[in-house]
Amino acid sequence: MTDNALLKRDRSLFIGGGWRASTGDERIHVTDPSTGLPLAELGGASAADVAAAVTAAVNAFPAWSRLPGRERARVLRDIADKLMGRREAIIDLLMRNNGKPRREAEIDASDAVATFAYYGDLAEALDKRQDTGVALPDPAHAGKTRYEPLGPVGMIVPWNFPMVTSAWKIAPALAAGCTIVIKTASFTPLAELIYGDIAAEIGLPAGVLNIITGGAAAGAALTADKRLRKLSFTGSNAVGSKVMGAAAQHVVPVSLELGGKSPIVVLGDAAVEDAVDLIMAGIFFNAGQMCSATSRLVIDRKIADKVMARLVEKTEAMKVDSPYADGAEMGPMTTQGQYRAVSKTFERAKADGLKCLTGGHVLQRDGFFVAPTIYDDVPTDNAVWREEIFGPVLAVRRFDTEEEAIALANDTEFGLAATVVGGDAAKAERIAREIEAGHIWVNTPQVPYVQSAWGGFKASGIGRELGPWGMDAFLGVKHITVPATK
Ligand code: NAD
């Protein structure tokens, strides 16, 4: 049973260390996607609320940024512990509000904990990186480098992995010494508001972390605030380019984690069962609502018939159901808008005469359920091959040569992720090196380890999250030259 206190939040803005009610008119209607029924209703931040949150972050910055990294590390580890303590509530909200099957919600909850624990370690290690010597050619001078937090930062996140995308921003920014205003996605704010509960419980200094609810208007107000020293955005390309435009107005750095149309390349010597499992996980996890979804299968003709037969068989055996139903493997689309967008894709594919091997329709039941879908021999100029669908829809093409495989894999404006599957590890890795993508899995499942880099080439974004790069994105490099000591 979902904890009612986590659904009924009359005061949904966490600003300056406490909960406040919105002063605006926007109402956020949160839905249970498994039923299509209302789940909660919250107030969205007004422009005045956004400004108050930024003021709180600005005021909190001097003290927070001056704390030694080891003290910020203690706070990050505390947050990790408190997240662990609320694990069941978080899992339940992700199942209820996102429609994630339990196993997937568990992965998200664990990822958030791991992210805070990891950046705790990096916060501590930051102290040792300060004042590193730089050899200068003039013996009269000595140089050193410091890494300074950029300042109060504005963050905007999407709805597909609420706890994870926000952890990937909040934890490294806190570790770096930045203060934060983060706007949750309007469809899925419930789980992320738990970060506010935790901040209050551990006594995080007021204004270090501010959380606001709201949609496009609140997001636009945040990106327009000149007092922010960086904008960090995860979401669609359409909105990402607006955020970049806003950042350009007052010349602040921007990190963008945007869309994808990632390939999974299956070579002729791949083990059939392994290939099928990796293909399915790459497109059906989170009902395909993943920026990194490997939504284009590029497969060696020699092995294609065998793999496709098994793929269709296993896809049709998948249990698509409410996360609370026994054995559910894939849940609904998280939003009604996404459900409609995927249904439109089905209609368009039908009109275009695409060869549908399985699925291609919504499920006739309450909630936002669609069938896992596979289109074969999709022309490279078709939308199913080119556009990010953000649903469980796979486009397939066969290849005869390695060059053709690489060309097909790179035949996209995006460059976020890729998977290569093959029996000859050296060959698979050689192909991985040729693919234009920021994160590539070779014969391994799509696990974005917090130690690794996350982000895209081409239109998939600017900058990298996770790993040391994730924290460096919130740090500015300062060089100091002093007289050399004799
Ligand atoms: P979206 O761009 O519609 O919304 C993202 C966020 O931007 C939301 O919080 C929204 O309220 C806010 N927003 C909307 N208009 C705004 C404006 N004018 N100014 C400022 N903020 C505004 O994206 P979505 O539908 O929530 O998420 C899906 C997209 O996110 C997909 O394209 C997906 O690939 C991408 N994504 C990327 C990554 C990554 O790591 N690269 C991760 C997850 C999702």
PDB file of N, CA and C and ligand atoms in Angstrom, residues 156-160 165 183-185 214-216 219-220 223 233-236 239 242-243 257-260 291 388 390 416 454, ligand 1:
ATOM      1  N   ILE A 156      17.187  20.534 -14.222  1.00  0.00           N
ATOM      2  CA  ILE A 156      15.855  20.150 -14.703  1.00  0.00           C
ATOM      3  C   ILE A 156      15.929  18.695 -15.156  1.00  0.00           C
ATOM      4  N   VAL A 157      14.972  17.891 -14.714  1.00  0.00           N
ATOM      5  CA  VAL A 157      15.035  16.450 -15.011  1.00  0.00           C
ATOM      6  C   VAL A 157      13.735  15.946 -15.658  1.00  0.00           C
ATOM      7  N   PRO A 158      13.825  14.820 -16.373  1.00  0.00           N
ATOM      8  CA  PRO A 158      12.644  14.231 -17.018  1.00  0.00           C
ATOM      9  C   PRO A 158      11.970  13.194 -16.105  1.00  0.00           C
ATOM     10  N   TRP A 159      11.005  12.472 -16.657  1.00  0.00           N
ATOM     11  CA  TRP A 159      10.170  11.605 -15.823  1.00  0.00           C
ATOM     12  C   TRP A 159      10.535  10.125 -15.887  1.00  0.00           C
ATOM     13  N   ASN A 160      11.462   9.728 -16.750  1.00  0.00           N
ATOM     14  CA  ASN A 160      11.616   8.280 -16.977  1.00  0.00           C
ATOM     15  C   ASN A 160      12.394   7.547 -15.884  1.00  0.00           C
ATOM     16  N   THR A 165      18.077  10.114 -12.451  1.00  0.00           N
ATOM     17  CA  THR A 165      18.594  11.304 -13.147  1.00  0.00           C
ATOM     18  C   THR A 165      18.862  12.424 -12.145  1.00  0.00           C
ATOM     19  N   LYS A 183      14.314  21.193 -10.544  1.00  0.00           N
ATOM     20  CA  LYS A 183      12.886  21.083 -10.897  1.00  0.00           C
ATOM     21  C   LYS A 183      12.602  19.650 -11.312  1.00  0.00           C
ATOM     22  N   THR A 184      11.627  19.052 -10.640  1.00  0.00           N
ATOM     23  CA  THR A 184      11.233  17.683 -10.967  1.00  0.00           C
ATOM     24  C   THR A 184      10.378  17.696 -12.233  1.00  0.00           C
ATOM     25  N   ALA A 185      10.212  16.539 -12.837  1.00  0.00           N
ATOM     26  CA  ALA A 185       9.301  16.434 -13.983  1.00  0.00           C
ATOM     27  C   ALA A 185       7.868  16.503 -13.464  1.00  0.00           C
ATOM     28  N   GLY A 214       6.638  21.483 -10.945  1.00  0.00           N
ATOM     29  CA  GLY A 214       6.135  22.372 -11.997  1.00  0.00           C
ATOM     30  C   GLY A 214       6.516  21.874 -13.374  1.00  0.00           C
ATOM     31  N   GLY A 215       5.935  22.508 -14.375  1.00  0.00           N
ATOM     32  CA  GLY A 215       6.186  22.109 -15.754  1.00  0.00           C
ATOM     33  C   GLY A 215       7.060  23.111 -16.486  1.00  0.00           C
ATOM     34  N   ALA A 216       6.678  23.364 -17.761  1.00  0.00           N
ATOM     35  CA  ALA A 216       7.522  24.189 -18.633  1.00  0.00           C
ATOM     36  C   ALA A 216       7.709  25.603 -18.074  1.00  0.00           C
ATOM     37  N   GLY A 219      10.192  25.613 -15.342  1.00  0.00           N
ATOM     38  CA  GLY A 219      11.508  25.327 -15.936  1.00  0.00           C
ATOM     39  C   GLY A 219      12.079  26.552 -16.631  1.00  0.00           C
ATOM     40  N   ALA A 220      11.214  27.231 -17.378  1.00  0.00           N
ATOM     41  CA  ALA A 220      11.683  28.413 -18.108  1.00  0.00           C
ATOM     42  C   ALA A 220      12.086  29.513 -17.131  1.00  0.00           C
ATOM     43  N   THR A 223      15.548  28.640 -15.785  1.00  0.00           N
ATOM     44  CA  THR A 223      16.673  28.829 -16.715  1.00  0.00           C
ATOM     45  C   THR A 223      16.913  30.312 -17.008  1.00  0.00           C
ATOM     46  N   PHE A 233      20.688  20.028 -17.552  1.00  0.00           N
ATOM     47  CA  PHE A 233      19.379  19.606 -18.048  1.00  0.00           C
ATOM     48  C   PHE A 233      19.429  18.174 -18.565  1.00  0.00           C
ATOM     49  N   THR A 234      18.420  17.391 -18.254  1.00  0.00           N
ATOM     50  CA  THR A 234      18.216  16.095 -18.897  1.00  0.00           C
ATOM     51  C   THR A 234      16.793  16.075 -19.441  1.00  0.00           C
ATOM     52  N   GLY A 235      16.662  15.743 -20.708  1.00  0.00           N
ATOM     53  CA  GLY A 235      15.338  15.696 -21.322  1.00  0.00           C
ATOM     54  C   GLY A 235      15.439  15.656 -22.831  1.00  0.00           C
ATOM     55  N   SER A 236      14.413  16.168 -23.469  1.00  0.00           N
ATOM     56  CA  SER A 236      14.318  16.067 -24.926  1.00  0.00           C
ATOM     57  C   SER A 236      15.211  17.094 -25.617  1.00  0.00           C
ATOM     58  N   VAL A 239      13.450  20.688 -25.853  1.00  0.00           N
ATOM     59  CA  VAL A 239      13.573  21.552 -24.667  1.00  0.00           C
ATOM     60  C   VAL A 239      15.046  21.846 -24.380  1.00  0.00           C
ATOM     61  N   LYS A 242      16.171  24.864 -26.018  1.00  0.00           N
ATOM     62  CA  LYS A 242      15.661  26.091 -25.353  1.00  0.00           C
ATOM     63  C   LYS A 242      16.513  26.417 -24.124  1.00  0.00           C
ATOM     64  N   VAL A 243      16.866  25.371 -23.380  1.00  0.00           N
ATOM     65  CA  VAL A 243      17.682  25.585 -22.172  1.00  0.00           C
ATOM     66  C   VAL A 243      19.051  26.147 -22.576  1.00  0.00           C
ATOM     67  N   GLU A 257      21.863  16.397 -21.283  1.00  0.00           N
ATOM     68  CA  GLU A 257      21.729  14.947 -21.498  1.00  0.00           C
ATOM     69  C   GLU A 257      20.439  14.761 -22.273  1.00  0.00           C
ATOM     70  N   LEU A 258      20.557  14.498 -23.549  1.00  0.00           N
ATOM     71  CA  LEU A 258      19.373  14.547 -24.419  1.00  0.00           C
ATOM     72  C   LEU A 258      18.992  13.160 -24.950  1.00  0.00           C
ATOM     73  N   GLY A 259      18.401  13.141 -26.111  1.00  0.00           N
ATOM     74  CA  GLY A 259      17.800  11.905 -26.607  1.00  0.00           C
ATOM     75  C   GLY A 259      18.789  10.951 -27.266  1.00  0.00           C
ATOM     76  N   GLY A 260      18.252   9.843 -27.743  1.00  0.00           N
ATOM     77  CA  GLY A 260      19.095   8.846 -28.407  1.00  0.00           C
ATOM     78  C   GLY A 260      18.295   8.008 -29.394  1.00  0.00           C
ATOM     79  N   CYS A 291      16.606   6.939 -22.533  1.00  0.00           N
ATOM     80  CA  CYS A 291      17.385   7.700 -23.515  1.00  0.00           C
ATOM     81  C   CYS A 291      18.373   6.772 -24.203  1.00  0.00           C
ATOM     82  N   GLU A 388      13.491   9.181 -32.159  1.00  0.00           N
ATOM     83  CA  GLU A 388      13.413   8.579 -30.832  1.00  0.00           C
ATOM     84  C   GLU A 388      11.931   8.367 -30.506  1.00  0.00           C
ATOM     85  N   PHE A 390      10.818   6.431 -27.758  1.00  0.00           N
ATOM     86  CA  PHE A 390      10.673   6.409 -26.309  1.00  0.00           C
ATOM     87  C   PHE A 390       9.552   5.460 -25.898  1.00  0.00           C
ATOM     88  N   LEU A 416      24.309   8.564 -28.202  1.00  0.00           N
ATOM     89  CA  LEU A 416      24.348   8.377 -26.751  1.00  0.00           C
ATOM     90  C   LEU A 416      24.984   7.053 -26.343  1.00  0.00           C
ATOM     91  N   TRP A 454      28.787   9.079 -18.511  1.00  0.00           N
ATOM     92  CA  TRP A 454      27.462   9.029 -19.132  1.00  0.00           C
ATOM     93  C   TRP A 454      27.213  10.320 -19.902  1.00  0.00           C
TER      94      TRP A 454
HETATM   95  P1  NAD B   1      11.139  17.054 -21.842  1.00  0.00           P
HETATM   96  O1  NAD B   1      12.266  17.734 -22.528  1.00  0.00           O
HETATM   97  O2  NAD B   1       9.773  17.216 -22.363  1.00  0.00           O
HETATM   98  O3  NAD B   1      11.079  17.541 -20.317  1.00  0.00           O
HETATM   99  C1  NAD B   1      12.236  17.514 -19.506  1.00  0.00           C
HETATM  100  C2  NAD B   1      12.088  18.544 -18.406  1.00  0.00           C
HETATM  101  O4  NAD B   1      12.100  19.846 -18.987  1.00  0.00           O
HETATM  102  C3  NAD B   1      10.794  18.430 -17.606  1.00  0.00           C
HETATM  103  O5  NAD B   1      11.098  18.631 -16.247  1.00  0.00           O
HETATM  104  C4  NAD B   1       9.957  19.569 -18.168  1.00  0.00           C
HETATM  105  O6  NAD B   1       8.993  20.046 -17.257  1.00  0.00           O
HETATM  106  C5  NAD B   1      11.019  20.617 -18.455  1.00  0.00           C
HETATM  107  N1  NAD B   1      10.652  21.645 -19.429  1.00  0.00           N
HETATM  108  C6  NAD B   1       9.709  21.597 -20.401  1.00  0.00           C
HETATM  109  N2  NAD B   1       9.706  22.754 -21.117  1.00  0.00           N
HETATM  110  C7  NAD B   1      10.672  23.546 -20.588  1.00  0.00           C
HETATM  111  C8  NAD B   1      11.174  24.841 -20.908  1.00  0.00           C
HETATM  112  N3  NAD B   1      10.674  25.557 -21.902  1.00  0.00           N
HETATM  113  N4  NAD B   1      12.198  25.334 -20.172  1.00  0.00           N
HETATM  114  C9  NAD B   1      12.743  24.604 -19.173  1.00  0.00           C
HETATM  115  N5  NAD B   1      12.306  23.370 -18.816  1.00  0.00           N
HETATM  116  C10 NAD B   1      11.278  22.843 -19.514  1.00  0.00           C
HETATM  117  O7  NAD B   1      11.571  15.527 -21.746  1.00  0.00           O
HETATM  118  P2  NAD B   1      10.757  14.313 -21.139  1.00  0.00           P
HETATM  119  O8  NAD B   1       9.633  13.975 -22.052  1.00  0.00           O
HETATM  120  O9  NAD B   1      10.456  14.587 -19.706  1.00  0.00           O
HETATM  121  O10 NAD B   1      11.874  13.152 -21.177  1.00  0.00           O
HETATM  122  C11 NAD B   1      12.145  12.392 -22.287  1.00  0.00           C
HETATM  123  C12 NAD B   1      13.410  12.858 -22.980  1.00  0.00           C
HETATM  124  O11 NAD B   1      14.492  12.890 -22.056  1.00  0.00           O
HETATM  125  C13 NAD B   1      13.846  11.913 -24.076  1.00  0.00           C
HETATM  126  O12 NAD B   1      14.253  12.632 -25.203  1.00  0.00           O
HETATM  127  C14 NAD B   1      15.029  11.183 -23.456  1.00  0.00           C
HETATM  128  O13 NAD B   1      15.909  10.629 -24.397  1.00  0.00           O
HETATM  129  C15 NAD B   1      15.632  12.248 -22.633  1.00  0.00           C
HETATM  130  N6  NAD B   1      16.485  11.671 -21.579  1.00  0.00           N
HETATM  131  C16 NAD B   1      17.839  11.748 -21.711  1.00  0.00           C
HETATM  132  C17 NAD B   1      18.671  11.163 -20.755  1.00  0.00           C
HETATM  133  C18 NAD B   1      20.177  11.199 -20.909  1.00  0.00           C
HETATM  134  O14 NAD B   1      20.869  10.868 -19.950  1.00  0.00           O
HETATM  135  N7  NAD B   1      20.715  11.562 -22.054  1.00  0.00           N
HETATM  136  C19 NAD B   1      18.114  10.523 -19.646  1.00  0.00           C
HETATM  137  C20 NAD B   1      16.726  10.467 -19.543  1.00  0.00           C
HETATM  138  C21 NAD B   1      15.919  11.047 -20.513  1.00  0.00           C
END
